[in-house]
Coordinates of C-alpha atoms and ligand atoms in Angstrom, one line a residue:
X1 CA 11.5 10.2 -10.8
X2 CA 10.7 7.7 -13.5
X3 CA 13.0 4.4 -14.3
X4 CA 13.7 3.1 -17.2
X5 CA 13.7 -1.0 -17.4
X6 CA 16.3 -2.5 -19.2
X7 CA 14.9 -5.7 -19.1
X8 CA 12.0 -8.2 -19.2
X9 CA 12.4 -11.3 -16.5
X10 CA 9.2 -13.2 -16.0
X11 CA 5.6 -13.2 -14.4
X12 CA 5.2 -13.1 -10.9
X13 CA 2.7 -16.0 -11.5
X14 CA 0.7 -14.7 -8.4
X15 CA -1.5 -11.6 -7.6
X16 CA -5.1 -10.4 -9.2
X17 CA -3.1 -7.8 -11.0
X18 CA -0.9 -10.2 -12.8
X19 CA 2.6 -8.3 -12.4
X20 CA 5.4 -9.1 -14.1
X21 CA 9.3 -8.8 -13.0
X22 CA 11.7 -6.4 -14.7
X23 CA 15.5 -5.2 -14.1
X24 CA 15.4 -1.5 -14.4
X25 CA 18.3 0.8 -15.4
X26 CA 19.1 1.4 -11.1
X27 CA 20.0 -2.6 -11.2
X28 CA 17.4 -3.2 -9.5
X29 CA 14.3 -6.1 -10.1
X30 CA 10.6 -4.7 -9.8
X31 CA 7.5 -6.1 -9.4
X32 CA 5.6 -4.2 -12.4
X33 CA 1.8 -4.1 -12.6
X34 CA 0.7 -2.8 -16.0
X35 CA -1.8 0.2 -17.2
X36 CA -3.8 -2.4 -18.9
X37 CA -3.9 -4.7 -16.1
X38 CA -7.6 -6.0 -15.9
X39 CA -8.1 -3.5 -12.7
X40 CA -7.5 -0.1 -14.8
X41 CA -4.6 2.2 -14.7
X42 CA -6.5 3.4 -11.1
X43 CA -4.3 0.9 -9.1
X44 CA -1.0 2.3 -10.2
X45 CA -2.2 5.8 -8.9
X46 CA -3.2 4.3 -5.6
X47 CA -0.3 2.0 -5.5
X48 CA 1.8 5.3 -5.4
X49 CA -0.1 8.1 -3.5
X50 CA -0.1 4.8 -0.8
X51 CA 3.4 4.9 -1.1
X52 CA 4.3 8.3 -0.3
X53 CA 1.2 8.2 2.1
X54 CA 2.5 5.4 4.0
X55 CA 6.2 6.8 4.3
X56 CA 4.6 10.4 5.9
X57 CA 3.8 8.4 8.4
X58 CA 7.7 6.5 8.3
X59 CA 5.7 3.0 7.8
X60 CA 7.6 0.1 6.1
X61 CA 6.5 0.0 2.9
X62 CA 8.1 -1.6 -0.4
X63 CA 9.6 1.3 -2.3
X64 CA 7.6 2.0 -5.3
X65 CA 8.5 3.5 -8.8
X66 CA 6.9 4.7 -11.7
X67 CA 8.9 2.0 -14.6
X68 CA 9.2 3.6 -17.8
X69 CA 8.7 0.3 -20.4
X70 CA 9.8 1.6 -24.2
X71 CA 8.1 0.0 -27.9
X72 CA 11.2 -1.6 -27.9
X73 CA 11.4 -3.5 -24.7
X74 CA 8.1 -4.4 -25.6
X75 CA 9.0 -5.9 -29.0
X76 CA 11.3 -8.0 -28.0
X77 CA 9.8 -10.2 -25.7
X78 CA 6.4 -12.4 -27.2
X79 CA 5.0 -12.6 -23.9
X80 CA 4.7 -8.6 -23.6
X81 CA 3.7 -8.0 -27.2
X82 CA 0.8 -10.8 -26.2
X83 CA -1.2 -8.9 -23.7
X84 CA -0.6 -5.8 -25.3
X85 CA 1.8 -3.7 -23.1
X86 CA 1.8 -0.3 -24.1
X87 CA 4.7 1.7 -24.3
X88 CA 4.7 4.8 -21.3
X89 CA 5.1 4.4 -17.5
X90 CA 3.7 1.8 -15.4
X91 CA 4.3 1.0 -11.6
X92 CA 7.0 -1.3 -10.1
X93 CA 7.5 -2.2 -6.6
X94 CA 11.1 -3.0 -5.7
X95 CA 11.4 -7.0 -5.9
X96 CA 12.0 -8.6 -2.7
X97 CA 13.0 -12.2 -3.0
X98 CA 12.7 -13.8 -0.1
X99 CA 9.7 -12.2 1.1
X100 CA 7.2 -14.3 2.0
X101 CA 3.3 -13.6 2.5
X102 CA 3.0 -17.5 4.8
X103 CA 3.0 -16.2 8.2
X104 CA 2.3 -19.5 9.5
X105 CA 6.0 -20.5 8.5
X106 CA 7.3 -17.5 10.5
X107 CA 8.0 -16.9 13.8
X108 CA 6.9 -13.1 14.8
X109 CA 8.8 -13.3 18.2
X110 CA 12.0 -12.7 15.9
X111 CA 10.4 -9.9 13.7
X112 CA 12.7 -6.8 14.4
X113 CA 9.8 -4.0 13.4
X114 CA 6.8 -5.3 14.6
X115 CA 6.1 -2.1 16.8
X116 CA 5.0 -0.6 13.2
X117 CA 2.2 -3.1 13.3
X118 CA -0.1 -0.6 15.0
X119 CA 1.0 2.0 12.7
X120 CA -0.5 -0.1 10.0
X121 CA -3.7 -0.8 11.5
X122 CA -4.2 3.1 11.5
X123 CA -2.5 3.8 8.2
X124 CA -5.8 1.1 6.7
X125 CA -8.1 2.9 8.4
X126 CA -7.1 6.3 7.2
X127 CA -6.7 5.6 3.8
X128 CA -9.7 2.9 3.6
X129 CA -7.7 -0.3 2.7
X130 CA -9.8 -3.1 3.4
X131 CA -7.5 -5.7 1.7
X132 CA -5.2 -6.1 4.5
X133 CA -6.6 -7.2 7.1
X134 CA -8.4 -10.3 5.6
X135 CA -5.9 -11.2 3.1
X136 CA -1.7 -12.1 4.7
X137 CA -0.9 -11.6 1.3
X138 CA -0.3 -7.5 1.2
X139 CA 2.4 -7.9 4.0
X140 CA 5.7 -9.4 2.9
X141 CA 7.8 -10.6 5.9
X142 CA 11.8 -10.0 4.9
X143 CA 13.2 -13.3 6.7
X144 CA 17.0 -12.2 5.9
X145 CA 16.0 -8.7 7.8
X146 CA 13.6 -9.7 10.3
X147 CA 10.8 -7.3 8.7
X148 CA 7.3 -6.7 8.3
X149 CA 6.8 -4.5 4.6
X150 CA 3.1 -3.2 3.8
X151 CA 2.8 -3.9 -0.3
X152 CA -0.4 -3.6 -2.1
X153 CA -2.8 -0.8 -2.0
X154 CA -4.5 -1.3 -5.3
X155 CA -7.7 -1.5 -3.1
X156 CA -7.2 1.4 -1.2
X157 CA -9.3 4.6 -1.3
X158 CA -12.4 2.9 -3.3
X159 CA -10.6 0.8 -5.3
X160 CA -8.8 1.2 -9.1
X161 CA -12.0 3.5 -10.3
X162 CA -12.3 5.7 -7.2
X163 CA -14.0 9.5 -8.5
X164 CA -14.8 12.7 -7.0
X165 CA -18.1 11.8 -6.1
X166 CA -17.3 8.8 -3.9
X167 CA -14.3 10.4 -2.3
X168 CA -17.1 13.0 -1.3
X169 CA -19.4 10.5 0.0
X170 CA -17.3 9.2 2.8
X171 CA -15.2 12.0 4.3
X172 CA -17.2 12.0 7.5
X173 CA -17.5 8.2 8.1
X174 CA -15.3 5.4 8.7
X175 CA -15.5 1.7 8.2
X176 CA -13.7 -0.7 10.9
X177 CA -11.5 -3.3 9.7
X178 CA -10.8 -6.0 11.7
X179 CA -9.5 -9.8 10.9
X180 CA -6.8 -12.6 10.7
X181 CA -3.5 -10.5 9.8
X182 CA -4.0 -7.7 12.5
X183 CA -5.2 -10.9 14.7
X184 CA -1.8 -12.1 14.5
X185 CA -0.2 -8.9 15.6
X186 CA -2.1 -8.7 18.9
X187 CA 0.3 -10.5 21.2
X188 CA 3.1 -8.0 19.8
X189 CA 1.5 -4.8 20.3
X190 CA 1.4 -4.4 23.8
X191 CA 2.4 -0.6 24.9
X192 CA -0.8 1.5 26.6
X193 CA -1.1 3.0 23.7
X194 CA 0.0 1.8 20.5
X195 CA -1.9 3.2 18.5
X196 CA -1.6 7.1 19.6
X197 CA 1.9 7.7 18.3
X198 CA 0.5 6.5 14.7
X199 CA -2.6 8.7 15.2
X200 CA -1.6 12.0 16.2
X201 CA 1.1 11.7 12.5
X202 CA -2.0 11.3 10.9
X203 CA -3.8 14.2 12.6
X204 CA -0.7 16.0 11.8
X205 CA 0.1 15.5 8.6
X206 CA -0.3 18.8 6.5
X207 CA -2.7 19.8 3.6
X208 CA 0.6 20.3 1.9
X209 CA 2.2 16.6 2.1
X210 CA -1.2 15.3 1.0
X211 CA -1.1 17.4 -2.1
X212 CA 2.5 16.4 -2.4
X213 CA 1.3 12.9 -2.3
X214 CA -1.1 13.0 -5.0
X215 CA 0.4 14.9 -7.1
X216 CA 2.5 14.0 -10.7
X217 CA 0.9 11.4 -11.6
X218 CA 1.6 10.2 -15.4
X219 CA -1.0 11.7 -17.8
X220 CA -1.2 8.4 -19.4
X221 CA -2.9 6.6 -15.7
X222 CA -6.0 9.0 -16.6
X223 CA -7.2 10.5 -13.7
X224 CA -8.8 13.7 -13.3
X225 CA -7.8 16.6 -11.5
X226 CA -11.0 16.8 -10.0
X227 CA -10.9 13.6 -8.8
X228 CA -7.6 14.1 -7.4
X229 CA -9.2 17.1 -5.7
X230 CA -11.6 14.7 -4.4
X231 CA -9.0 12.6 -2.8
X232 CA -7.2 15.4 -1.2
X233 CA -10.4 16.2 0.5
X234 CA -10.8 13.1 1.5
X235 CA -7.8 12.4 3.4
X236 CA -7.7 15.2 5.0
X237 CA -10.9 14.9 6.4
X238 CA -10.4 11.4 7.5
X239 CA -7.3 12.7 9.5
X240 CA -9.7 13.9 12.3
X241 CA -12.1 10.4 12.2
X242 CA -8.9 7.9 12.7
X243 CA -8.5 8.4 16.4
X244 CA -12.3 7.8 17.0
X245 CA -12.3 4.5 14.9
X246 CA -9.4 3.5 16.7
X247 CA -11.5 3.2 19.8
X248 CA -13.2 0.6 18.5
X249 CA -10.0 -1.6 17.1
X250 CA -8.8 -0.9 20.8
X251 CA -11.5 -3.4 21.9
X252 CA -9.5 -6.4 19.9
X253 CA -6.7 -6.0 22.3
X254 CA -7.3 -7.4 25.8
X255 CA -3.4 -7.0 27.0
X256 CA -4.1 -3.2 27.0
X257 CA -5.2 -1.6 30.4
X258 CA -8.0 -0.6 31.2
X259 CA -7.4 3.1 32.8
X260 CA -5.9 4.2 29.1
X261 CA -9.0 3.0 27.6
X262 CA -11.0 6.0 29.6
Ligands
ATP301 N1 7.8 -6.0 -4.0 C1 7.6 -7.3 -3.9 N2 8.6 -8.2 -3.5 C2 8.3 -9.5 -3.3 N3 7.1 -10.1 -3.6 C3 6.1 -9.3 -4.0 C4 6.3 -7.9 -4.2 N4 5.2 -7.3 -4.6 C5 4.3 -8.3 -4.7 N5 4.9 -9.5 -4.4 C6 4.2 -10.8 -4.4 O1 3.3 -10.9 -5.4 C7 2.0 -11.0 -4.9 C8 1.0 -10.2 -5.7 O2 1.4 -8.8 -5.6 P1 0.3 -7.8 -5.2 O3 -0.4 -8.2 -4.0 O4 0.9 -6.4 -5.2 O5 -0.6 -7.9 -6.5 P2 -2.2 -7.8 -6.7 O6 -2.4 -8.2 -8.1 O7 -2.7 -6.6 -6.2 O8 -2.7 -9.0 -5.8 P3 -4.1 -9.3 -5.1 O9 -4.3 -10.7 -5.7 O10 -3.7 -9.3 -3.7 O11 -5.0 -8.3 -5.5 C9 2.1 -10.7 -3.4 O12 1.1 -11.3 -2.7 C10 3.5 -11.1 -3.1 O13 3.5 -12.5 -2.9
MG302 MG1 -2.1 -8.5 -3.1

């Protein structure tokens, strides 16, 4: 369901995307990225089908909502007539204050929802994210709650200009992703097998919540139905190559037995 904003706040004055703040009609704040961000309308679409991906799989993920901006919301503020906002539906992530993306200031020991750590690790590798692992700043940590939240899948997939073709390219292969942010989780992950709760959702999830997932995007974001298609197939093919590429993550975590590695 779409939401209408009700008012412009300011720019989030971080972010590639260059996202703005906005109070929408639920009286809520959201951090709005724009069709005409520099990216293409592509990273709204995978913003969203991450979104609904990522709570399948009952992951910790900012809530995200497509933000209805109208001609006149747009008129009255110079900064939005400046880089050309159109009127129609863009995509807002529900604005968390505190968060924070410096891990080095928190301490993890206190962080109440950790154990979904592992569940992200799978969750990148099933839907191709390569921009978390290298970079702390798509993982917001909620110091009032205690909580880890996933934000930021513009990079997901292939990227804001992912087609049919690409998706087709890649359904039987899978790229490892390892580095500093799910470094920092290893001391915290530290059941047999972490990984295998997150793993066998994945393998489980149905040809109809994928569709469900994809599906009802705003005409306006531009993407094809055949290159939807293309991204169905290719998430449900990847379902079967996440436990295999997990094998290899496994590797990265010392604290884990031996016997469940056979
Ligand atoms: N829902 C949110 N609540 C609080 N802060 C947020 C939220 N969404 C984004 N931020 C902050 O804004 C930054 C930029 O947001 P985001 O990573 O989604 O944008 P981006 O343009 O894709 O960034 P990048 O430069 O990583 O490509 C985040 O690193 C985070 O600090
Ligand atoms: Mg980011």
């Amino acid at each position: 369901m779409n939401i209408l904003a009700v008012q412009y706040i300011r720019p989030m004055e971080q972010g590639w995307s260059l996202p703005h703040l906005f109070k929408c009609e639920d009286g809520q704040t959201y951090v709005v990225k724009f069709i005409n961000n520099q990216s293409g309308s592509g990273i709204l679409a995978n913003e969203l089908i991450a979104y609904r991906l990522g709570n399948l799989l009952g992951l910790p993920i900012a809530p995200y909502r497509i933000i209805q901006i109208t001609r006149d919301l747009v008129d009255m503020f110079p900064v939005l007539k400046s880089l050309d906002i159109p009127a129609g539906l863009h995509l807002g992530s529900l604005y968390f204050e505190q968060g924070t993306t410096s891990f080095e200031e928190v301490n993890l020991a206190l962080c109440k929802n950790l154990y979904h750590a592992a569940g992200m690790i799978v969750f990148d590798h099933w839907i191709n994210n390569w921009d978390r692992h290298i970079a702390e700043s798509n993982l917001l940590y909620l110091p009032d709650q205690r909580k880890i939240l996933m934000i930021d899948h513009s990079d997901a997939f292939f990227g804001p200009d992912w087609d049919k073709e690409e998706c087709m390219d890649d359904v039987n292969r899978m790229d490892i992703f390892w580095g500093p942010l799910y470094e920092m989780f290893v001391p915290y992950i530290d059941s047999p097998d972490p990984f295998g709760h997150y793993v066998s959702l994945v393998e489980r999830v149905s040809e109809k919540a994928v569709i469900e997932a994809v599906k009802g995007l705003p005409r306006q974001w531009k993407i094809s139905r055949e290159d939807v298609t293309g991204l169905i197939d290719f998430l449900l093919c990847r379902r079967k190559l996440v436990r295999g590429a997990l094998e290899e993550v496994r590797d990265n975590f010392p604290i884990w037995t031996q016997e469940d590695h056979d």
